[in-house]
Amino acid sequence: MLLHVEKKPFEDQHTTKGSFQLTHSSNSAVPVLTNLRQPGQGGDADDVRDLRAELLAAEAAHFAKKNGQALPDVNETETSIAKNSKRPLELTSQADGEEDPDAKRRRILEESRDIDADSEDDSEKDDDDDSDEDSEDDEDAELQRELEKIKRERAEKREREERERAAAEEAERERDIALGNPLLNPKQDFNIKRRWDDDVVFKNQARGTEDKGKKKEFINDLLRSDFHKRFMSKYVR
Protein backbone atom coordinates (compact mmCIF):
# COMPACT_ATOMS: atom_id res chain seq x y z
CA MET A 1 0.00 0.00 0.00
CA LEU A 2 1.42 3.36 -1.07
CA LEU A 3 0.78 6.47 0.92
CA HIS A 4 1.14 9.98 -0.42
CA VAL A 5 2.28 12.58 2.03
CA GLU A 6 0.80 16.00 1.37
CA LYS A 7 1.55 19.06 3.37
CA LYS A 8 -1.54 21.26 3.86
CA PRO A 9 -1.33 24.34 5.98
CA PHE A 10 -4.37 25.23 8.09
CA GLU A 11 -5.14 27.76 10.75
CA ASP A 12 -7.42 27.71 13.78
CA GLN A 13 -8.05 29.90 16.77
CA HIS A 14 -5.29 28.33 18.83
CA THR A 15 -2.31 27.90 16.37
CA THR A 16 -1.05 29.00 12.95
CA LYS A 17 1.54 26.26 12.37
CA GLY A 18 1.31 23.89 9.35
CA SER A 19 0.72 20.05 9.54
CA PHE A 20 0.97 16.93 7.31
CA GLN A 21 -1.95 15.00 5.83
CA LEU A 22 -1.74 11.32 4.60
CA THR A 23 -3.42 10.49 1.26
CA HIS A 24 -3.95 6.99 -0.23
CA SER A 25 -2.25 6.24 -3.61
CA SER A 26 -5.57 5.49 -5.26
CA ASN A 27 -6.76 8.98 -4.38
CA SER A 28 -3.70 10.69 -5.85
CA ALA A 29 -3.74 12.27 -9.32
CA VAL A 30 -2.71 9.98 -12.23
CA PRO A 31 -2.29 10.64 -15.99
CA VAL A 32 -5.44 9.87 -17.96
CA LEU A 33 -3.86 9.77 -21.46
CA THR A 34 -2.59 6.29 -22.49
CA ASN A 35 0.13 5.61 -25.03
CA LEU A 36 -1.33 4.77 -28.43
CA ARG A 37 0.20 2.19 -30.76
CA GLN A 38 1.93 3.83 -33.69
CA PRO A 39 1.89 2.47 -37.25
CA GLY A 40 4.57 -0.14 -37.74
CA GLN A 41 4.29 -1.40 -34.17
CA GLY A 42 1.59 -3.97 -34.95
CA GLY A 43 -2.09 -3.89 -34.20
CA ASP A 44 -5.16 -3.08 -36.25
CA ALA A 45 -3.46 -0.19 -38.03
CA ASP A 46 -1.05 -2.55 -39.80
CA ASP A 47 -3.52 -5.28 -40.76
CA VAL A 48 -5.02 -3.58 -43.81
CA ARG A 49 -1.82 -1.97 -45.13
CA ASP A 50 -0.74 -3.03 -48.59
CA LEU A 51 3.03 -2.91 -48.32
CA ARG A 52 3.52 -3.89 -51.93
CA ALA A 53 1.29 -1.04 -53.08
CA GLU A 54 3.16 1.40 -50.91
CA LEU A 55 6.48 0.16 -52.25
CA LEU A 56 5.36 0.46 -55.86
CA ALA A 57 4.00 3.94 -55.24
CA ALA A 58 7.24 5.05 -53.65
CA GLU A 59 9.19 3.53 -56.55
CA ALA A 60 7.01 5.31 -59.13
CA ALA A 61 7.46 8.60 -57.30
CA HIS A 62 11.22 8.07 -57.21
CA PHE A 63 11.53 7.40 -60.94
CA ALA A 64 9.20 10.29 -61.77
CA LYS A 65 11.29 12.63 -59.68
CA LYS A 66 14.48 11.24 -61.21
CA ASN A 67 13.25 11.70 -64.80
CA GLY A 68 11.87 15.17 -64.08
CA GLN A 69 8.26 14.13 -64.64
CA ALA A 70 5.24 15.12 -62.62
CA LEU A 71 4.59 13.09 -59.52
CA PRO A 72 1.75 10.60 -60.04
CA ASP A 73 -1.48 11.03 -58.15
CA VAL A 74 -1.75 8.83 -55.11
CA ASN A 75 -5.28 7.69 -55.97
CA GLU A 76 -4.31 6.84 -59.58
CA THR A 77 -1.29 4.90 -58.41
CA GLU A 78 -3.36 2.90 -55.96
CA THR A 79 -5.98 2.20 -58.66
CA SER A 80 -3.38 0.97 -61.20
CA ILE A 81 -1.69 -1.17 -58.59
CA ALA A 82 -5.02 -2.68 -57.57
CA LYS A 83 -5.78 -3.56 -61.20
CA ASN A 84 -2.37 -5.18 -61.87
CA SER A 85 -1.92 -6.93 -58.55
CA LYS A 86 -3.63 -9.92 -56.99
CA ARG A 87 -2.70 -9.02 -53.43
CA PRO A 88 -5.39 -6.37 -52.70
CA LEU A 89 -8.13 -9.00 -52.99
CA GLU A 90 -6.29 -11.31 -50.68
CA LEU A 91 -5.51 -8.54 -48.20
CA THR A 92 -9.13 -7.36 -48.20
CA SER A 93 -10.42 -10.86 -47.63
CA GLN A 94 -7.90 -11.40 -44.84
CA ALA A 95 -8.89 -8.11 -43.25
CA ASP A 96 -12.54 -9.21 -43.35
CA GLY A 97 -11.60 -12.54 -41.74
CA GLU A 98 -12.28 -14.55 -44.93
CA GLU A 99 -9.94 -15.98 -47.57
CA ASP A 100 -10.54 -16.04 -51.28
CA PRO A 101 -11.34 -19.61 -52.46
CA ASP A 102 -8.94 -19.37 -55.41
CA ALA A 103 -6.15 -18.05 -53.22
CA LYS A 104 -6.88 -20.72 -50.63
CA ARG A 105 -6.83 -23.41 -53.32
CA ARG A 106 -3.50 -22.14 -54.71
CA ARG A 107 -2.03 -21.99 -51.20
CA ILE A 108 -3.15 -25.54 -50.43
CA LEU A 109 -1.75 -26.83 -53.74
CA GLU A 110 1.60 -25.13 -53.12
CA GLU A 111 1.78 -26.51 -49.59
CA SER A 112 0.89 -30.02 -50.78
CA ARG A 113 3.48 -29.73 -53.59
CA ASP A 114 6.14 -28.70 -51.08
CA ILE A 115 5.15 -31.53 -48.76
CA ASP A 116 5.31 -34.05 -51.63
CA ALA A 117 8.73 -32.75 -52.69
CA ASP A 118 10.00 -32.99 -49.12
CA SER A 119 8.59 -36.49 -48.75
CA GLU A 120 10.18 -37.57 -52.06
CA ASP A 121 13.53 -36.14 -50.98
CA ASP A 122 13.25 -37.90 -47.63
CA SER A 123 12.30 -41.18 -49.30
CA GLU A 124 15.22 -40.89 -51.75
CA LYS A 125 17.58 -40.15 -48.86
CA ASP A 126 16.17 -43.11 -46.94
CA ASP A 127 16.59 -45.36 -50.00
CA ASP A 128 20.16 -44.15 -50.48
CA ASP A 129 20.91 -44.69 -46.81
CA ASP A 130 19.38 -48.18 -46.94
CA SER A 131 21.36 -49.08 -50.07
CA ASP A 132 24.56 -47.73 -48.51
CA GLU A 133 23.92 -49.71 -45.33
CA ASP A 134 23.18 -52.86 -47.36
CA SER A 135 26.39 -52.44 -49.38
CA GLU A 136 28.38 -51.84 -46.21
CA ASP A 137 26.84 -54.94 -44.63
CA ASP A 138 27.72 -56.99 -47.72
CA GLU A 139 31.30 -55.70 -47.67
CA ASP A 140 31.62 -56.47 -43.97
CA ALA A 141 30.30 -59.99 -44.51
CA GLU A 142 32.71 -60.54 -47.42
CA LEU A 143 35.66 -59.30 -45.36
CA GLN A 144 34.59 -61.53 -42.48
CA ARG A 145 34.51 -64.57 -44.78
CA GLU A 146 37.95 -63.73 -46.17
CA LEU A 147 39.31 -63.36 -42.65
CA GLU A 148 37.88 -66.72 -41.60
CA LYS A 149 39.37 -68.34 -44.71
CA ILE A 150 42.83 -66.90 -44.00
CA LYS A 151 42.66 -68.05 -40.38
CA ARG A 152 41.63 -71.56 -41.45
CA GLU A 153 44.45 -71.79 -44.03
CA ARG A 154 47.02 -70.64 -41.47
CA ALA A 155 45.78 -73.18 -38.93
CA GLU A 156 45.97 -76.00 -41.50
CA LYS A 157 49.49 -74.96 -42.53
CA ARG A 158 50.63 -74.85 -38.91
CA GLU A 159 49.19 -78.32 -38.22
CA ARG A 160 50.86 -79.72 -41.38
CA GLU A 161 54.25 -78.26 -40.38
CA GLU A 162 53.90 -79.70 -36.89
CA ARG A 163 53.13 -83.17 -38.32
CA GLU A 164 56.12 -82.98 -40.69
CA ARG A 165 58.44 -81.87 -37.89
CA ALA A 166 57.20 -84.65 -35.60
CA ALA A 167 57.73 -87.22 -38.38
CA ALA A 168 61.29 -85.94 -39.02
CA GLU A 169 62.13 -86.08 -35.31
CA GLU A 170 60.78 -89.62 -35.07
CA ALA A 171 62.85 -90.72 -38.10
CA GLU A 172 66.00 -89.14 -36.62
CA ARG A 173 65.39 -90.84 -33.29
CA GLU A 174 64.95 -94.25 -34.95
CA ARG A 175 68.13 -93.70 -36.97
CA ASP A 176 70.11 -92.85 -33.83
CA ILE A 177 68.77 -95.95 -32.11
CA ALA A 178 69.67 -98.15 -35.08
CA LEU A 179 73.22 -96.79 -35.35
CA GLY A 180 73.80 -96.96 -31.60
CA ASN A 181 72.82 -100.64 -31.35
CA PRO A 182 75.69 -102.90 -32.57
CA LEU A 183 73.25 -105.73 -33.22
CA LEU A 184 71.27 -103.52 -35.61
CA ASN A 185 74.39 -101.98 -37.18
CA PRO A 186 76.71 -104.79 -38.39
CA LYS A 187 78.88 -102.39 -40.36
CA GLN A 188 80.13 -100.73 -37.23
CA ASP A 189 83.94 -101.00 -36.84
CA PHE A 190 85.15 -101.85 -33.35
CA ASN A 191 88.87 -101.42 -34.09
CA ILE A 192 90.59 -98.82 -31.99
CA LYS A 193 91.90 -96.00 -34.10
CA ARG A 194 95.54 -95.01 -33.75
CA ARG A 195 96.35 -91.74 -32.20
CA TRP A 196 97.94 -89.06 -34.27
CA ASP A 197 101.11 -89.12 -32.13
CA ASP A 198 101.74 -92.85 -32.25
CA ASP A 199 104.45 -92.53 -34.89
CA VAL A 200 106.69 -89.69 -33.73
CA VAL A 201 110.43 -89.38 -33.20
CA PHE A 202 110.51 -89.59 -29.43
CA LYS A 203 107.59 -91.99 -28.98
CA ASN A 204 108.43 -94.54 -26.22
CA GLN A 205 112.16 -93.82 -26.44
CA ALA A 206 112.65 -94.01 -22.70
CA ARG A 207 110.78 -97.26 -22.33
CA GLY A 208 112.49 -99.20 -25.09
CA THR A 209 109.41 -101.23 -25.88
CA GLU A 210 109.59 -101.07 -29.67
CA ASP A 211 111.89 -103.30 -31.70
CA LYS A 212 113.17 -105.24 -28.72
CA GLY A 213 114.94 -107.84 -30.88
CA LYS A 214 116.44 -105.21 -33.13
CA LYS A 215 119.71 -103.59 -32.42
CA LYS A 216 119.27 -100.09 -31.23
CA GLU A 217 121.01 -97.42 -33.12
CA PHE A 218 121.31 -93.78 -32.32
CA ILE A 219 122.23 -91.43 -35.10
CA ASN A 220 122.49 -87.75 -34.46
CA ASP A 221 121.06 -87.04 -37.90
CA LEU A 222 117.38 -86.76 -38.52
CA LEU A 223 117.69 -87.52 -42.20
CA ARG A 224 119.26 -90.97 -41.51
CA SER A 225 117.19 -91.90 -38.47
CA ASP A 226 114.82 -94.84 -38.46
CA PHE A 227 111.82 -92.54 -38.13
CA HIS A 228 112.83 -90.60 -41.20
CA LYS A 229 113.29 -93.80 -43.17
CA ARG A 230 109.84 -95.10 -42.18
CA PHE A 231 108.26 -91.74 -42.98
CA MET A 232 109.88 -91.54 -46.42
CA SER A 233 109.03 -95.13 -47.26
CA LYS A 234 105.42 -94.53 -46.24
CA TYR A 235 104.63 -91.15 -47.81
CA VAL A 236 107.32 -90.57 -50.45
CA ARG A 237 107.49 -93.84 -52.18
XYZ file of C-alpha atoms in Angstrom:
237
model
C 0.000 0.000 0.000
C 1.418 3.359 -1.068
C 0.782 6.475 0.918
C 1.139 9.977 -0.417
C 2.280 12.582 2.026
C 0.801 16.000 1.365
C 1.547 19.060 3.374
C -1.543 21.263 3.860
C -1.326 24.342 5.978
C -4.374 25.231 8.088
C -5.143 27.763 10.754
C -7.425 27.707 13.775
C -8.053 29.903 16.766
C -5.294 28.335 18.833
C -2.311 27.896 16.367
C -1.055 29.004 12.949
C 1.540 26.260 12.366
C 1.310 23.887 9.352
C 0.718 20.048 9.544
C 0.970 16.932 7.308
C -1.952 15.002 5.830
C -1.738 11.324 4.603
C -3.425 10.491 1.258
C -3.950 6.987 -0.233
C -2.245 6.237 -3.605
C -5.572 5.493 -5.259
C -6.756 8.983 -4.383
C -3.695 10.692 -5.855
C -3.743 12.266 -9.320
C -2.713 9.978 -12.232
C -2.287 10.645 -15.991
C -5.443 9.874 -17.962
C -3.856 9.765 -21.462
C -2.591 6.294 -22.494
C 0.134 5.609 -25.031
C -1.333 4.772 -28.427
C 0.197 2.187 -30.756
C 1.931 3.834 -33.694
C 1.886 2.469 -37.255
C 4.569 -0.144 -37.739
C 4.286 -1.404 -34.172
C 1.589 -3.971 -34.951
C -2.092 -3.888 -34.200
C -5.157 -3.076 -36.247
C -3.455 -0.186 -38.025
C -1.051 -2.549 -39.804
C -3.524 -5.277 -40.760
C -5.019 -3.579 -43.811
C -1.824 -1.972 -45.132
C -0.740 -3.031 -48.586
C 3.031 -2.906 -48.316
C 3.516 -3.885 -51.932
C 1.286 -1.039 -53.084
C 3.155 1.403 -50.908
C 6.483 0.165 -52.246
C 5.361 0.456 -55.865
C 3.997 3.936 -55.240
C 7.241 5.053 -53.650
C 9.185 3.526 -56.550
C 7.008 5.306 -59.132
C 7.461 8.597 -57.304
C 11.222 8.071 -57.209
C 11.534 7.396 -60.942
C 9.196 10.294 -61.770
C 11.292 12.633 -59.676
C 14.484 11.242 -61.209
C 13.246 11.698 -64.796
C 11.873 15.166 -64.084
C 8.260 14.134 -64.638
C 5.239 15.118 -62.619
C 4.588 13.092 -59.523
C 1.752 10.595 -60.044
C -1.478 11.031 -58.145
C -1.750 8.831 -55.108
C -5.285 7.691 -55.973
C -4.314 6.844 -59.582
C -1.292 4.896 -58.411
C -3.360 2.899 -55.957
C -5.977 2.200 -58.663
C -3.378 0.967 -61.196
C -1.691 -1.174 -58.586
C -5.024 -2.678 -57.568
C -5.778 -3.560 -61.202
C -2.373 -5.177 -61.874
C -1.920 -6.932 -58.554
C -3.628 -9.916 -56.993
C -2.702 -9.020 -53.430
C -5.394 -6.368 -52.699
C -8.129 -8.995 -52.990
C -6.285 -11.315 -50.683
C -5.512 -8.541 -48.197
C -9.130 -7.361 -48.200
C -10.424 -10.863 -47.630
C -7.904 -11.401 -44.842
C -8.893 -8.108 -43.247
C -12.540 -9.206 -43.348
C -11.602 -12.536 -41.745
C -12.285 -14.549 -44.934
C -9.943 -15.978 -47.571
C -10.539 -16.039 -51.277
C -11.340 -19.612 -52.457
C -8.939 -19.373 -55.407
C -6.149 -18.046 -53.224
C -6.876 -20.716 -50.633
C -6.828 -23.408 -53.321
C -3.497 -22.144 -54.709
C -2.033 -21.985 -51.203
C -3.154 -25.545 -50.426
C -1.750 -26.833 -53.739
C 1.596 -25.135 -53.123
C 1.779 -26.512 -49.589
C 0.890 -30.015 -50.780
C 3.475 -29.734 -53.589
C 6.137 -28.695 -51.082
C 5.148 -31.534 -48.760
C 5.308 -34.053 -51.631
C 8.730 -32.747 -52.686
C 10.005 -32.991 -49.124
C 8.588 -36.491 -48.749
C 10.177 -37.572 -52.063
C 13.529 -36.141 -50.979
C 13.245 -37.897 -47.627
C 12.297 -41.182 -49.304
C 15.215 -40.888 -51.747
C 17.578 -40.147 -48.864
C 16.171 -43.110 -46.943
C 16.593 -45.363 -49.995
C 20.160 -44.149 -50.480
C 20.913 -44.693 -46.805
C 19.385 -48.181 -46.939
C 21.365 -49.075 -50.067
C 24.563 -47.728 -48.505
C 23.916 -49.706 -45.329
C 23.184 -52.864 -47.358
C 26.387 -52.443 -49.382
C 28.382 -51.836 -46.207
C 26.841 -54.938 -44.625
C 27.721 -56.992 -47.725
C 31.305 -55.704 -47.673
C 31.618 -56.473 -43.965
C 30.298 -59.991 -44.513
C 32.714 -60.540 -47.422
C 35.661 -59.303 -45.359
C 34.592 -61.532 -42.479
C 34.505 -64.570 -44.784
C 37.952 -63.733 -46.173
C 39.313 -63.360 -42.648
C 37.880 -66.717 -41.597
C 39.367 -68.336 -44.712
C 42.830 -66.898 -43.996
C 42.663 -68.046 -40.378
C 41.626 -71.557 -41.453
C 44.450 -71.786 -44.028
C 47.024 -70.645 -41.469
C 45.778 -73.180 -38.928
C 45.967 -75.997 -41.503
C 49.489 -74.962 -42.533
C 50.627 -74.852 -38.906
C 49.193 -78.316 -38.223
C 50.865 -79.717 -41.378
C 54.251 -78.256 -40.385
C 53.902 -79.702 -36.894
C 53.130 -83.166 -38.321
C 56.121 -82.978 -40.685
C 58.438 -81.870 -37.888
C 57.198 -84.651 -35.605
C 57.735 -87.223 -38.379
C 61.291 -85.944 -39.021
C 62.127 -86.077 -35.310
C 60.780 -89.622 -35.065
C 62.849 -90.723 -38.095
C 65.999 -89.143 -36.617
C 65.395 -90.839 -33.290
C 64.950 -94.247 -34.953
C 68.131 -93.702 -36.973
C 70.110 -92.851 -33.829
C 68.773 -95.949 -32.112
C 69.673 -98.146 -35.085
C 73.220 -96.794 -35.347
C 73.800 -96.961 -31.604
C 72.821 -100.637 -31.346
C 75.693 -102.900 -32.566
C 73.252 -105.729 -33.221
C 71.272 -103.524 -35.609
C 74.390 -101.984 -37.177
C 76.706 -104.790 -38.387
C 78.877 -102.395 -40.362
C 80.130 -100.735 -37.232
C 83.943 -100.997 -36.845
C 85.148 -101.850 -33.346
C 88.870 -101.415 -34.094
C 90.590 -98.816 -31.988
C 91.904 -96.000 -34.096
C 95.540 -95.010 -33.749
C 96.348 -91.744 -32.202
C 97.943 -89.061 -34.269
C 101.105 -89.119 -32.126
C 101.739 -92.849 -32.250
C 104.445 -92.528 -34.893
C 106.688 -89.689 -33.733
C 110.434 -89.384 -33.198
C 110.513 -89.588 -29.430
C 107.594 -91.988 -28.982
C 108.433 -94.540 -26.224
C 112.156 -93.817 -26.439
C 112.645 -94.013 -22.699
C 110.783 -97.255 -22.332
C 112.489 -99.195 -25.085
C 109.415 -101.235 -25.883
C 109.585 -101.072 -29.670
C 111.887 -103.300 -31.696
C 113.174 -105.239 -28.723
C 114.941 -107.837 -30.878
C 116.443 -105.208 -33.127
C 119.714 -103.587 -32.419
C 119.270 -100.095 -31.226
C 121.006 -97.425 -33.116
C 121.312 -93.781 -32.318
C 122.228 -91.434 -35.102
C 122.489 -87.752 -34.462
C 121.062 -87.037 -37.901
C 117.379 -86.757 -38.523
C 117.694 -87.525 -42.203
C 119.263 -90.972 -41.513
C 117.191 -91.904 -38.466
C 114.823 -94.845 -38.463
C 111.818 -92.542 -38.134
C 112.829 -90.596 -41.205
C 113.290 -93.803 -43.169
C 109.844 -95.098 -42.176
C 108.265 -91.738 -42.984
C 109.877 -91.538 -46.415
C 109.032 -95.135 -47.261
C 105.424 -94.528 -46.235
C 104.634 -91.155 -47.808
C 107.322 -90.566 -50.452
C 107.486 -93.843 -52.183
